[in-house]
mmCIF file with all atom_site columns, C-alpha atoms in Angstrom:
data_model
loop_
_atom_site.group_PDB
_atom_site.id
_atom_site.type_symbol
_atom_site.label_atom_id
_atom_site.label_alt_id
_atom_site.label_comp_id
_atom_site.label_asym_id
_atom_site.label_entity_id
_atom_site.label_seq_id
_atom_site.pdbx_PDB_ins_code
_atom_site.Cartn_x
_atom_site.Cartn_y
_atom_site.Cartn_z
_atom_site.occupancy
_atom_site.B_iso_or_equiv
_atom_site.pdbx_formal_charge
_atom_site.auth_seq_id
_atom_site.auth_comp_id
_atom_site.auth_asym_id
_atom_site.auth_atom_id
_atom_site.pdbx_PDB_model_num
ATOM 1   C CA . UNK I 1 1   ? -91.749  199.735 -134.024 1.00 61.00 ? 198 UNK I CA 1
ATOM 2   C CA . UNK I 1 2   ? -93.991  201.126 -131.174 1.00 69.00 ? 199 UNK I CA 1
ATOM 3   C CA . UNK I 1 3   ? -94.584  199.782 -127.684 1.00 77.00 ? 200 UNK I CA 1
ATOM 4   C CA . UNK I 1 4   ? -97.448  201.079 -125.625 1.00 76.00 ? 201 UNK I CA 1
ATOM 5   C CA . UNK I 1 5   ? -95.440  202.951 -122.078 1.00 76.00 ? 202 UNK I CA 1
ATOM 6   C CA . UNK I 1 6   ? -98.094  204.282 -120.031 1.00 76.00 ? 203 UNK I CA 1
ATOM 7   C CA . UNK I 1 7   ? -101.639 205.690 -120.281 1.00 80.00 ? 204 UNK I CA 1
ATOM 8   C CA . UNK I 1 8   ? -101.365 208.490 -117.584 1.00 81.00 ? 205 UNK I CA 1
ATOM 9   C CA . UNK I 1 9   ? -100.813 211.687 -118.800 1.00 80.00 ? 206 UNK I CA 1
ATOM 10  C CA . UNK I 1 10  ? -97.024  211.891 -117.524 1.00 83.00 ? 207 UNK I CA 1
ATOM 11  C CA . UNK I 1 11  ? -94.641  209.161 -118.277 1.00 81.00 ? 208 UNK I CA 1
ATOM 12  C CA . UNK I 1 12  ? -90.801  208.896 -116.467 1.00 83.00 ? 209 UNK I CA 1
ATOM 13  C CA . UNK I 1 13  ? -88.464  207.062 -119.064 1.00 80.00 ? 210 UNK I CA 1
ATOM 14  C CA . UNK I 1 14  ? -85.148  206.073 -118.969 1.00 79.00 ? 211 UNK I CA 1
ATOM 15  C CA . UNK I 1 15  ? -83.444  206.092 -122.615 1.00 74.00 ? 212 UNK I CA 1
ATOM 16  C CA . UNK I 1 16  ? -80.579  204.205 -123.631 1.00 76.00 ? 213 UNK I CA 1
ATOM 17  C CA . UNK I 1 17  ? -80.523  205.204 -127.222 1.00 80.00 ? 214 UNK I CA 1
ATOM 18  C CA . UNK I 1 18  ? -82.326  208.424 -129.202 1.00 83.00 ? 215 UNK I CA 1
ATOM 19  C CA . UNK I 1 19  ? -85.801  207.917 -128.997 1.00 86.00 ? 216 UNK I CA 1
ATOM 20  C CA . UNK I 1 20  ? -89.141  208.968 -130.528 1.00 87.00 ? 217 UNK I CA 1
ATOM 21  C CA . UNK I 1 21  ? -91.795  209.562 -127.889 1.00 86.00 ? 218 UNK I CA 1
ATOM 22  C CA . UNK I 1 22  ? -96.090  209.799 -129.181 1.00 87.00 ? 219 UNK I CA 1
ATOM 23  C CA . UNK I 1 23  ? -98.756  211.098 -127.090 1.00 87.00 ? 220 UNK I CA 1
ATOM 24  C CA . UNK I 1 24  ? -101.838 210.151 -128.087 1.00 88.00 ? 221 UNK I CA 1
ATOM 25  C CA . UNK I 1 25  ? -105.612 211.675 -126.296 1.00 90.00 ? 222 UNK I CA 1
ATOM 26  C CA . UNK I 1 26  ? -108.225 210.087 -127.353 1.00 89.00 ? 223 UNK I CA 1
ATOM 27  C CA . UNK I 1 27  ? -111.887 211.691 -126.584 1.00 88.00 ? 224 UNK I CA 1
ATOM 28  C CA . UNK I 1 28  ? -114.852 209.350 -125.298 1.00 88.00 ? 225 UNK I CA 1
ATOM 29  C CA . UNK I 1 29  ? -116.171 208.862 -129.092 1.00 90.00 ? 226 UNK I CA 1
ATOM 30  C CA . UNK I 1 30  ? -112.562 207.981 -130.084 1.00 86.00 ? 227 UNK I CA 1
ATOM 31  C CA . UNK I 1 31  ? -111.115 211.068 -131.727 1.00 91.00 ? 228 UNK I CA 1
ATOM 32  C CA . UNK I 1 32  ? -107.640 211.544 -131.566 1.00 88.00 ? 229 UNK I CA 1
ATOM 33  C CA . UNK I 1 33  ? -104.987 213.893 -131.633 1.00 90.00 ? 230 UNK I CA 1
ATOM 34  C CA . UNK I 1 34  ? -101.326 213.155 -130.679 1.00 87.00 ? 231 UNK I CA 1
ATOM 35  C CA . UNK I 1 35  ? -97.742  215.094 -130.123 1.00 90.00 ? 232 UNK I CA 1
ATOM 36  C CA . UNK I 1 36  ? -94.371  213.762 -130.618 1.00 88.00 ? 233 UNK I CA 1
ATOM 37  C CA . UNK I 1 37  ? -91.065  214.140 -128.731 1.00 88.00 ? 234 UNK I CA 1
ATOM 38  C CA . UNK I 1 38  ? -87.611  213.242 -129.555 1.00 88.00 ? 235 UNK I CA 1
ATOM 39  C CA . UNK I 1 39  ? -85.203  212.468 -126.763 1.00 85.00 ? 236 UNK I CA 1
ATOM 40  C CA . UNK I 1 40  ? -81.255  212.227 -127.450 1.00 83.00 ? 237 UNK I CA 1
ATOM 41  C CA . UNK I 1 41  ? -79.354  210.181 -125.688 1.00 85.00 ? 238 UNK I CA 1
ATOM 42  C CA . UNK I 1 42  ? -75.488  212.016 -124.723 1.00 86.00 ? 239 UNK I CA 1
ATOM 43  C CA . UNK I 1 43  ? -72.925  209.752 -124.238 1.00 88.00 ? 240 UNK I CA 1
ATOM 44  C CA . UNK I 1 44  ? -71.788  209.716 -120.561 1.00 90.00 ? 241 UNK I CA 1
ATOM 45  C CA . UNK I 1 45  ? -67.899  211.003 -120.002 1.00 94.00 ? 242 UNK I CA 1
ATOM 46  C CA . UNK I 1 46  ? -65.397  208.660 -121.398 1.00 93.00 ? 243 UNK I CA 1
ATOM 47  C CA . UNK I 1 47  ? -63.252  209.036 -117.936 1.00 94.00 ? 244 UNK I CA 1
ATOM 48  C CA . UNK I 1 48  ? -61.764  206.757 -115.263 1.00 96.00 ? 245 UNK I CA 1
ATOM 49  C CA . UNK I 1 49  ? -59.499  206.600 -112.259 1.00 96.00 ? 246 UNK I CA 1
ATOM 50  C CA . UNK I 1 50  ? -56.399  205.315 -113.833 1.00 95.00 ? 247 UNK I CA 1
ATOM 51  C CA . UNK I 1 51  ? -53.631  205.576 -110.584 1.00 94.00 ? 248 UNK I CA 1
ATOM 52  C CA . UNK I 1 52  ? -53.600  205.963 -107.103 1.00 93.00 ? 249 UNK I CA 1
ATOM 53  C CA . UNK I 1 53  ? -51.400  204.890 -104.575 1.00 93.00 ? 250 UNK I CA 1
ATOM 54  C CA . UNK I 1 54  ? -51.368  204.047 -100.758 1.00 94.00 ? 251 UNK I CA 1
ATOM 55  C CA . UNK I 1 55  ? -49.276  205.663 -98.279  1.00 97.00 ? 252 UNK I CA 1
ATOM 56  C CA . UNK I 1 56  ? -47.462  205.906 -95.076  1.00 97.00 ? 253 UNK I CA 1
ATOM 57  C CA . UNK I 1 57  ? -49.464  207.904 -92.359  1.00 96.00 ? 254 UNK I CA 1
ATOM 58  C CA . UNK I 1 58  ? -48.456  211.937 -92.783  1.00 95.00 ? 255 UNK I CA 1
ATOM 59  C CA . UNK I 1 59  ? -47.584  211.391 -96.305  1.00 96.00 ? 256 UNK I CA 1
ATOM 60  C CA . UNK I 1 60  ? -49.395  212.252 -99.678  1.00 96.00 ? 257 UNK I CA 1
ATOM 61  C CA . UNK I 1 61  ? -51.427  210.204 -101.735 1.00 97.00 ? 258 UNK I CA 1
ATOM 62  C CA . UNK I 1 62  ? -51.978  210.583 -105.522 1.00 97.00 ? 259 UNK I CA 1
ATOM 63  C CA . UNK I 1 63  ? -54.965  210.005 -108.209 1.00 97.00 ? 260 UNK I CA 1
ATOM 64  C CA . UNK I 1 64  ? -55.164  210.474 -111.818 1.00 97.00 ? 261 UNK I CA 1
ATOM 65  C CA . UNK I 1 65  ? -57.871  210.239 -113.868 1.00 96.00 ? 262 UNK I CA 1
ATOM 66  C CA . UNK I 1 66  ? -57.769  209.748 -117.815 1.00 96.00 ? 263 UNK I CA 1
ATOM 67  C CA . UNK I 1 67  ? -58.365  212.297 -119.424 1.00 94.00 ? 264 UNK I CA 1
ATOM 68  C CA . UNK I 1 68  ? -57.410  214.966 -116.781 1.00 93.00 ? 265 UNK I CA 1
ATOM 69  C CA . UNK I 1 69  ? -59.016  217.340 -118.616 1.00 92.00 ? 266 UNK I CA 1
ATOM 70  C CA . UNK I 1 70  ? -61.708  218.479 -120.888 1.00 91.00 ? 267 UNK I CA 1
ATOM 71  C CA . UNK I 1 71  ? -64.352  217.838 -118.816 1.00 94.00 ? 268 UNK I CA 1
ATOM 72  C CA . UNK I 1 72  ? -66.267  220.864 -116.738 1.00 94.00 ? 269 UNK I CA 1
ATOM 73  C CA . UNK I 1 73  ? -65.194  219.575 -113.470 1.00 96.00 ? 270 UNK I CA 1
ATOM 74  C CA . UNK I 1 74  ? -63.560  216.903 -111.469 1.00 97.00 ? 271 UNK I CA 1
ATOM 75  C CA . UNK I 1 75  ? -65.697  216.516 -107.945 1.00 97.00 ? 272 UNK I CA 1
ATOM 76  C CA . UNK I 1 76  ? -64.055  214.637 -105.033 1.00 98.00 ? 273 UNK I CA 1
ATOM 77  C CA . UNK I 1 77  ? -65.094  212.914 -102.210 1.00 97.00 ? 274 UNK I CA 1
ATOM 78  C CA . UNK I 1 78  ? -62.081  212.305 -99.878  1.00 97.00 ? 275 UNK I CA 1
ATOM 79  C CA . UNK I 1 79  ? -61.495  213.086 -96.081  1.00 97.00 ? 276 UNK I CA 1
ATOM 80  C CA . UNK I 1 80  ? -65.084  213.306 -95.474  1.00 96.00 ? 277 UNK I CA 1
ATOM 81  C CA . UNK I 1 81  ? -65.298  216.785 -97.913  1.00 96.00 ? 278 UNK I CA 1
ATOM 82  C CA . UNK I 1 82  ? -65.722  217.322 -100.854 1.00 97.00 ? 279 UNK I CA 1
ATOM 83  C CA . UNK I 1 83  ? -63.770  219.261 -103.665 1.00 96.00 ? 280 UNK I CA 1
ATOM 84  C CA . UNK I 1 84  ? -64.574  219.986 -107.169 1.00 96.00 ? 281 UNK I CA 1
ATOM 85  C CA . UNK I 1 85  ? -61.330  220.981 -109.645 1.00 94.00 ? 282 UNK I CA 1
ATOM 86  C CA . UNK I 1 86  ? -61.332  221.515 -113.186 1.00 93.00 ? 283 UNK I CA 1
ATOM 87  C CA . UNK I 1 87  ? -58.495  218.861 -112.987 1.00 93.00 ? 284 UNK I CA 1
ATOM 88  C CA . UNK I 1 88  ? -58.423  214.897 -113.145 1.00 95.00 ? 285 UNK I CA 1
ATOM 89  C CA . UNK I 1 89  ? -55.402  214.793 -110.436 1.00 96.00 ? 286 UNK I CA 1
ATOM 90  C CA . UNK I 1 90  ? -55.470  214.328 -106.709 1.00 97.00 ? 287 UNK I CA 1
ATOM 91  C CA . UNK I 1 91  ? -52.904  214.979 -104.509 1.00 97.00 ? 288 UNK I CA 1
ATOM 92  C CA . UNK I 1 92  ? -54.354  215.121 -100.743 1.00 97.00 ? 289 UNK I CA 1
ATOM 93  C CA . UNK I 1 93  ? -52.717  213.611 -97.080  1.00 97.00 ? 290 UNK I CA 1
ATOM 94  C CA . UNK I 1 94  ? -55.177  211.050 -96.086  1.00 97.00 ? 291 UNK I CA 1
ATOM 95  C CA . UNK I 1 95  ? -56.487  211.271 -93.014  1.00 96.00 ? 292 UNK I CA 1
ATOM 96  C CA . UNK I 1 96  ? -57.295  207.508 -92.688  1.00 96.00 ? 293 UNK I CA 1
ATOM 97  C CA . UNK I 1 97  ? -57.397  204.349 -94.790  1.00 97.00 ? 294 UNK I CA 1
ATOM 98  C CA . UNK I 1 98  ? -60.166  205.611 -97.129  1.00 97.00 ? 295 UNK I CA 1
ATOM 99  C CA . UNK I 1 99  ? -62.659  205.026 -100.403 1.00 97.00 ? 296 UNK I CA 1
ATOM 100 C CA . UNK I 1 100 ? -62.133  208.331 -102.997 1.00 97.00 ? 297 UNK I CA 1
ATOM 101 C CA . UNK I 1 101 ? -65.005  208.978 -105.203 1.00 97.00 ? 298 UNK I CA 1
ATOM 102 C CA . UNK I 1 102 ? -64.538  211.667 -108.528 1.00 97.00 ? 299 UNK I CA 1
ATOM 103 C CA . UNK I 1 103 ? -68.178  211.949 -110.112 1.00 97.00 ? 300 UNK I CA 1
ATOM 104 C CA . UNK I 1 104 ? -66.437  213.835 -114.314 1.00 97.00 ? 301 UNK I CA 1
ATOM 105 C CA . UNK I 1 105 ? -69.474  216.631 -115.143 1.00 96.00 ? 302 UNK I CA 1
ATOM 106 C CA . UNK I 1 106 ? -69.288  217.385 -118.689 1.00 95.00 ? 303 UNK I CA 1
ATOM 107 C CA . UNK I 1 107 ? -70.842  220.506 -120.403 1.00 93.00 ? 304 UNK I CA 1
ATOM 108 C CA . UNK I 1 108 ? -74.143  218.846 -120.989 1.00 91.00 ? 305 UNK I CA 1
ATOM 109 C CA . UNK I 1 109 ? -74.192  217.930 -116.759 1.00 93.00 ? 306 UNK I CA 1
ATOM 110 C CA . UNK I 1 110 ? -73.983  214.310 -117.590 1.00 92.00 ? 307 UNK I CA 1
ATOM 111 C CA . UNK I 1 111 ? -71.867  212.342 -115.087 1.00 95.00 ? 308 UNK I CA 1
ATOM 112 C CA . UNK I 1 112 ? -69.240  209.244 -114.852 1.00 96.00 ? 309 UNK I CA 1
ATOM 113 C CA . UNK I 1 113 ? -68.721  208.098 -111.150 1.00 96.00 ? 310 UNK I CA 1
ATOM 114 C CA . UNK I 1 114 ? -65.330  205.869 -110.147 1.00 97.00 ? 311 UNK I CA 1
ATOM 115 C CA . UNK I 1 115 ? -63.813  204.709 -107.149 1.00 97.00 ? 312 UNK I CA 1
ATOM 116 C CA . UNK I 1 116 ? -60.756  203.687 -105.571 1.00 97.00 ? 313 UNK I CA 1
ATOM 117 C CA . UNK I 1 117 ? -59.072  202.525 -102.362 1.00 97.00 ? 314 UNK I CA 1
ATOM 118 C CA . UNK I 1 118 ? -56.519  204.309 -100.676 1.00 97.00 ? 315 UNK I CA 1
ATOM 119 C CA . UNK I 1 119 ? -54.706  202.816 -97.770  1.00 97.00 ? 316 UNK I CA 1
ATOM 120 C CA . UNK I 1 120 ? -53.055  204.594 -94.676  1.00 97.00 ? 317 UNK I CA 1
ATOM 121 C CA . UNK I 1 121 ? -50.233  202.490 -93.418  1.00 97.00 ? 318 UNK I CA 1
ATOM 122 C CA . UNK I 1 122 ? -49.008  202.998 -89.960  1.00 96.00 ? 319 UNK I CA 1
ATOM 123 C CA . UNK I 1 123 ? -45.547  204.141 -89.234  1.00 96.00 ? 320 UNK I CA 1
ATOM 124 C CA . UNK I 1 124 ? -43.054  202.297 -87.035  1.00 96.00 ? 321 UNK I CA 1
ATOM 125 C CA . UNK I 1 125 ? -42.563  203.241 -83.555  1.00 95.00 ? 322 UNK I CA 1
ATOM 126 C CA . UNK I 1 126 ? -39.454  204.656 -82.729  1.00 96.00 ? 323 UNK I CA 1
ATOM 127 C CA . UNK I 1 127 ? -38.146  205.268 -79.223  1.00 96.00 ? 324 UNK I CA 1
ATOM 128 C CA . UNK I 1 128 ? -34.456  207.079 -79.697  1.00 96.00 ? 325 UNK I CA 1
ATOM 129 C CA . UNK I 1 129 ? -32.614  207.239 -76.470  1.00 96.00 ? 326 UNK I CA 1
ATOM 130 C CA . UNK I 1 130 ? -32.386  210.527 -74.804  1.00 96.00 ? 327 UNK I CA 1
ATOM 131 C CA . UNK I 1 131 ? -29.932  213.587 -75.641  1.00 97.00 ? 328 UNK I CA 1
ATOM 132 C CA . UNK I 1 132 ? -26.426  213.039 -72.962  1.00 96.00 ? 329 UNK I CA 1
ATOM 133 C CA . UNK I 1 133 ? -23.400  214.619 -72.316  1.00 96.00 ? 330 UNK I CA 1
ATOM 134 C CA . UNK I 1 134 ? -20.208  213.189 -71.328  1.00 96.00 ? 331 UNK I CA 1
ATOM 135 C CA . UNK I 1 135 ? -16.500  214.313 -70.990  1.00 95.00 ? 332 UNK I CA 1
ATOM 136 C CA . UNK I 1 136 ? -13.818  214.721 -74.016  1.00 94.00 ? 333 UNK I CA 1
ATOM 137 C CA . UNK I 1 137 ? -12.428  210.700 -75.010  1.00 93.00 ? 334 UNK I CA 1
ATOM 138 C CA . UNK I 1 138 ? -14.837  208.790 -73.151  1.00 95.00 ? 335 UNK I CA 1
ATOM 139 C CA . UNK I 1 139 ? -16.761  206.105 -74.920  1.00 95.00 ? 336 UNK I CA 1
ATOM 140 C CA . UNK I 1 140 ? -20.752  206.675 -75.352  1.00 95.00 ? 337 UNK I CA 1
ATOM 141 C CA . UNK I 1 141 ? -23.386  203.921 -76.058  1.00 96.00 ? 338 UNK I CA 1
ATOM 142 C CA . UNK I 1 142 ? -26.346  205.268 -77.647  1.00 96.00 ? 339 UNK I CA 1
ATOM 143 C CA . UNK I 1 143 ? -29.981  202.083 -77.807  1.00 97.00 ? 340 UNK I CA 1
ATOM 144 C CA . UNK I 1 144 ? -33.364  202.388 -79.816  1.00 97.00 ? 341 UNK I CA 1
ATOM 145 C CA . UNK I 1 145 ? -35.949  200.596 -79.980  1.00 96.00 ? 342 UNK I CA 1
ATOM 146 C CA . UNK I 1 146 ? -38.861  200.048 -82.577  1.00 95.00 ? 343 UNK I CA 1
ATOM 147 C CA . UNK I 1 147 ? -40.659  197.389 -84.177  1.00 94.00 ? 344 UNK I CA 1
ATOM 148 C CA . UNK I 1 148 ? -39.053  198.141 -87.579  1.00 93.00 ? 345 UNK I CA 1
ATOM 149 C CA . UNK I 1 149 ? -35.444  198.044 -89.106  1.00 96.00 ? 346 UNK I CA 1
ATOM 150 C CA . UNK I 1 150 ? -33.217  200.458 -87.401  1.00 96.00 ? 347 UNK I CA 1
ATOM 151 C CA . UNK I 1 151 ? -30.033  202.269 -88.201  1.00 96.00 ? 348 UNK I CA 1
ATOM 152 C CA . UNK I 1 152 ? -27.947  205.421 -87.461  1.00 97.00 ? 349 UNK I CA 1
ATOM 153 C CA . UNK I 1 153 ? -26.438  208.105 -89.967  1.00 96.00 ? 350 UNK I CA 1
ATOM 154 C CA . UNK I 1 154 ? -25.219  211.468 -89.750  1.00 94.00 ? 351 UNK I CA 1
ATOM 155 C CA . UNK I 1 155 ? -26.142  214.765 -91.429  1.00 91.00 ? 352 UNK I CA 1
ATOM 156 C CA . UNK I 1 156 ? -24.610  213.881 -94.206  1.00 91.00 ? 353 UNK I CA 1
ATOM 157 C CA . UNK I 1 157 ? -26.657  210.656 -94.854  1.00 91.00 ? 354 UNK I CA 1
ATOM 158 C CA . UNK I 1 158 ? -23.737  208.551 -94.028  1.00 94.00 ? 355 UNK I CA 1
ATOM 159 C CA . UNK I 1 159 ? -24.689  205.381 -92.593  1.00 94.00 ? 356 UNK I CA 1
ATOM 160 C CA . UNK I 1 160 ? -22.641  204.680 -89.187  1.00 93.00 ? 357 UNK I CA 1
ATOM 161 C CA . UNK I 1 161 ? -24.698  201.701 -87.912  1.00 94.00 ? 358 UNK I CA 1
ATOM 162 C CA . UNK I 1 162 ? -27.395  199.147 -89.046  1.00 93.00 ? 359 UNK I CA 1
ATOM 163 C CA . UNK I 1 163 ? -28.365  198.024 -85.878  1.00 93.00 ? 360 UNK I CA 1
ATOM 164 C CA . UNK I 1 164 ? -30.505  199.150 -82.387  1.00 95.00 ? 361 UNK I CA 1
ATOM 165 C CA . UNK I 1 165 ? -27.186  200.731 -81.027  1.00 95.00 ? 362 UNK I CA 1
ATOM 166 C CA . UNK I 1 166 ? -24.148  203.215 -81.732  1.00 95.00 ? 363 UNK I CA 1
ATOM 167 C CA . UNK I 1 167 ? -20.974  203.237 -80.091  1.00 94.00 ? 364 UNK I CA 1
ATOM 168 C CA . UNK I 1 168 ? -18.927  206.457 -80.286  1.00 94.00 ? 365 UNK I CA 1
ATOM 169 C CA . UNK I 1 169 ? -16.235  208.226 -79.130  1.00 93.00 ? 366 UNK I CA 1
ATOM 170 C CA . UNK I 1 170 ? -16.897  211.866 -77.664  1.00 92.00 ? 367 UNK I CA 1
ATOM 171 C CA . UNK I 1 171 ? -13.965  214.212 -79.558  1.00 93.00 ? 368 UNK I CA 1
ATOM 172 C CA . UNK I 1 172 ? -17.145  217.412 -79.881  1.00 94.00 ? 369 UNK I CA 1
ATOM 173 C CA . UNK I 1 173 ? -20.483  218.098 -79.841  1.00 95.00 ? 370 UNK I CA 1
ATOM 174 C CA . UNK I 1 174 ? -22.225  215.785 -82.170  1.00 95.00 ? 371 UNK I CA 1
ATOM 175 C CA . UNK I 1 175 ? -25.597  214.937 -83.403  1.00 96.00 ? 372 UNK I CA 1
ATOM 176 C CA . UNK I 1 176 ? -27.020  211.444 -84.397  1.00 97.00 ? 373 UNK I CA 1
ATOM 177 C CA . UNK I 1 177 ? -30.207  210.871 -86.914  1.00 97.00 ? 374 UNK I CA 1
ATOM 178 C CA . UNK I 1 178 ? -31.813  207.256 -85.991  1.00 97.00 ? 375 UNK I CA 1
ATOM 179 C CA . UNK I 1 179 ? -34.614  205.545 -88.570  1.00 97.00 ? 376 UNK I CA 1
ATOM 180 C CA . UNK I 1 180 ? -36.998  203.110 -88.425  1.00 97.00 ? 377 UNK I CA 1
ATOM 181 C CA . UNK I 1 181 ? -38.302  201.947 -91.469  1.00 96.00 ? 378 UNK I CA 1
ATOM 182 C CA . UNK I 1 182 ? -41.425  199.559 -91.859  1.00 95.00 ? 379 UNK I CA 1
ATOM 183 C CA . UNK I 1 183 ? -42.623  196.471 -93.846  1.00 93.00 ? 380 UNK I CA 1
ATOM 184 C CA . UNK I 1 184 ? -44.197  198.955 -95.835  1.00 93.00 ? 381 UNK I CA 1
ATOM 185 C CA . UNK I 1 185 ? -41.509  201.580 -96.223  1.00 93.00 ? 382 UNK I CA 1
ATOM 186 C CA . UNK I 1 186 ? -42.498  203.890 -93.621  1.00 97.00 ? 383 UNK I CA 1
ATOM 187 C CA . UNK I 1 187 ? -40.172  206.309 -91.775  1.00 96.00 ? 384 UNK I CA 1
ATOM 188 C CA . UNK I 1 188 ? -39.587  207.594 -88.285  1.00 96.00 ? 385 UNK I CA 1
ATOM 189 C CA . UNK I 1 189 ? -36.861  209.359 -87.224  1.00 97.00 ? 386 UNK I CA 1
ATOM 190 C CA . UNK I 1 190 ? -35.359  211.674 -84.856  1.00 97.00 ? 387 UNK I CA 1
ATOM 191 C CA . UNK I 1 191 ? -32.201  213.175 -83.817  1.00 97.00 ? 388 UNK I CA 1
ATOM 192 C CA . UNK I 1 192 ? -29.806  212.280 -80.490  1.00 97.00 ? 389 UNK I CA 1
ATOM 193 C CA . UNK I 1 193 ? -26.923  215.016 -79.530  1.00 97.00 ? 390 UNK I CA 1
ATOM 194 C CA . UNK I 1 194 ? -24.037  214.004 -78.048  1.00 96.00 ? 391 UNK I CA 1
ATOM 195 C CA . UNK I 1 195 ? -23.023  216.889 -76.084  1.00 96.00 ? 392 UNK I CA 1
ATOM 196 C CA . UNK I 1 196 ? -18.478  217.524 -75.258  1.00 95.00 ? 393 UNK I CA 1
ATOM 197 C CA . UNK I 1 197 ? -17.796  218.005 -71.782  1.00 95.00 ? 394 UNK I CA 1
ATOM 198 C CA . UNK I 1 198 ? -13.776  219.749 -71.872  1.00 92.00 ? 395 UNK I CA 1
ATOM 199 C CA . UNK I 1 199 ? -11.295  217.741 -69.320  1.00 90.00 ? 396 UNK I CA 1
ATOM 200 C CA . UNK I 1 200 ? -10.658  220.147 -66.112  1.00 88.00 ? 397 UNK I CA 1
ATOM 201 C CA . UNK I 1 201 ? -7.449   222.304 -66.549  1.00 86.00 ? 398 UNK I CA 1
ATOM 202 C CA . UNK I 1 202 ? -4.419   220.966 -64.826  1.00 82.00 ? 399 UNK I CA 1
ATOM 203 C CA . UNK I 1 203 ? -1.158   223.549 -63.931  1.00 80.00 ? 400 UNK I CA 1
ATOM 204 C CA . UNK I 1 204 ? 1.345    222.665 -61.888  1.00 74.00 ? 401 UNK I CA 1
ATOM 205 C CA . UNK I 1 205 ? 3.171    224.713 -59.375  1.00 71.00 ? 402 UNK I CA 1
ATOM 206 C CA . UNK I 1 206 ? 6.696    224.291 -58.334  1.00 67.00 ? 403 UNK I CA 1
ATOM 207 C CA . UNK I 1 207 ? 9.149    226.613 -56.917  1.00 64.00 ? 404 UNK I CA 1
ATOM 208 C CA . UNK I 1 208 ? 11.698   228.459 -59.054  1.00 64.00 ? 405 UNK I CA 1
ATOM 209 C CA . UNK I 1 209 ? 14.572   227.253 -57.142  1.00 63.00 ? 406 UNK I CA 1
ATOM 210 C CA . UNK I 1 210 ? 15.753   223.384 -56.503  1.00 60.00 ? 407 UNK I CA 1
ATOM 211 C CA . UNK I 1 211 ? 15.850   222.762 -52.955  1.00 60.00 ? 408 UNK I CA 1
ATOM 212 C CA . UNK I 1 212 ? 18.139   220.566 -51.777  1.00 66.00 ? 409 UNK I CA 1
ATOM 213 C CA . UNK I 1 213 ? 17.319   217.810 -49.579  1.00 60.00 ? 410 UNK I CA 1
#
């Protein structure tokens, strides 16, 4: 089956399946001649974005593609730049809540574009209270604040409070961690010292000898 295109002497086509292309000139007494031209259609990559995930601000965000490899390259558009690997996997920081585009380039230049949403959550505000001193056995109140759920710990990840405050006993120079985690999962933290103050010296002086009253 033939259908008549165009009778210009260039044609653009768009081909969706192997196709047979005829030329035909005809003079102004109707001779003829004509040329053929066979166009193959390639099959566009077989490739997709098949994870990514959102995350808290400062933190990484990862992409995968299927298959992560065999094609030439792997171009993406993220951050406002973009970045062409031989592999289907992004790992990047965010700088913002953002659309990622990877446009798959096989060997024969042909291209699959996908797309994907990664969101930037915020994370909580924190306000630890400031670093203090005090002297050896008194009693020290340390207060955050944040719009998240707050608790204390110490270096060794021990938990020591689950609330805004911390009530501890000065015995040496000690340092707090306070969090504030988010909805989302988001962390914000920071460290409080708790600095020892030693007690004066006390001696007492008496005489060597009783002395009678």
């Amino acid at each position: 089956t033939s259908n008549l295109i165009d009778t210009t002497q260039s044609v653009t086509v768009t081909s969706l399946d192997t196709t047979i292309y005829i030329l035909y000139a005809v003079d102004t007494i109707g001779a003829y001649n004509y040329d053929s031209i066979t166009i193959s259609t390639i099959p566009l990559p077989d490739a997709s974005i098949t994870f990514s995930n959102s995350t808290c601000d400062g933190d990484v965000a990862r992409i995968v593609v299927t298959p992560s490899t065999g094609y030439d390259n792997y171009i993406w558009h993220y951050n406002n730049m973009v970045d062409t690997s031989s592999f289907g996997v992004l790992v990047f920081t965010p700088n913002q809540s953002q659309n990622v585009t990877v446009e798959v380039v096989d060997s024969n230049l042909c291209v699959t574009q996908d797309e994907t949403f990664v969101e930037v959550w915020p994370n909580p505000t924190l306000i630890p209270p400031d670093d203090t001193s005090a002297c050896l056995g008194d009693s020290i109140t340390f207060v955050a604040s944040g719009n998240g759920d707050i608790w204390w710990e110490d270096f060794s990840g021990n938990q020591l409070s689950d609330t805004t405050f911390i009530k501890t006993k000065t015995v040496s120079d000690t340092s707090f961690i306070v969090k504030d985690t988010s909805l989302y999962g988001c962390l914000n933290a920071d460290t409080v010292m708790l600095t020892a103050l030693p007690l004066p010296d006390v001696v007492l002086h008496y005489p060597a000898n009783a002395v009678c009253a």
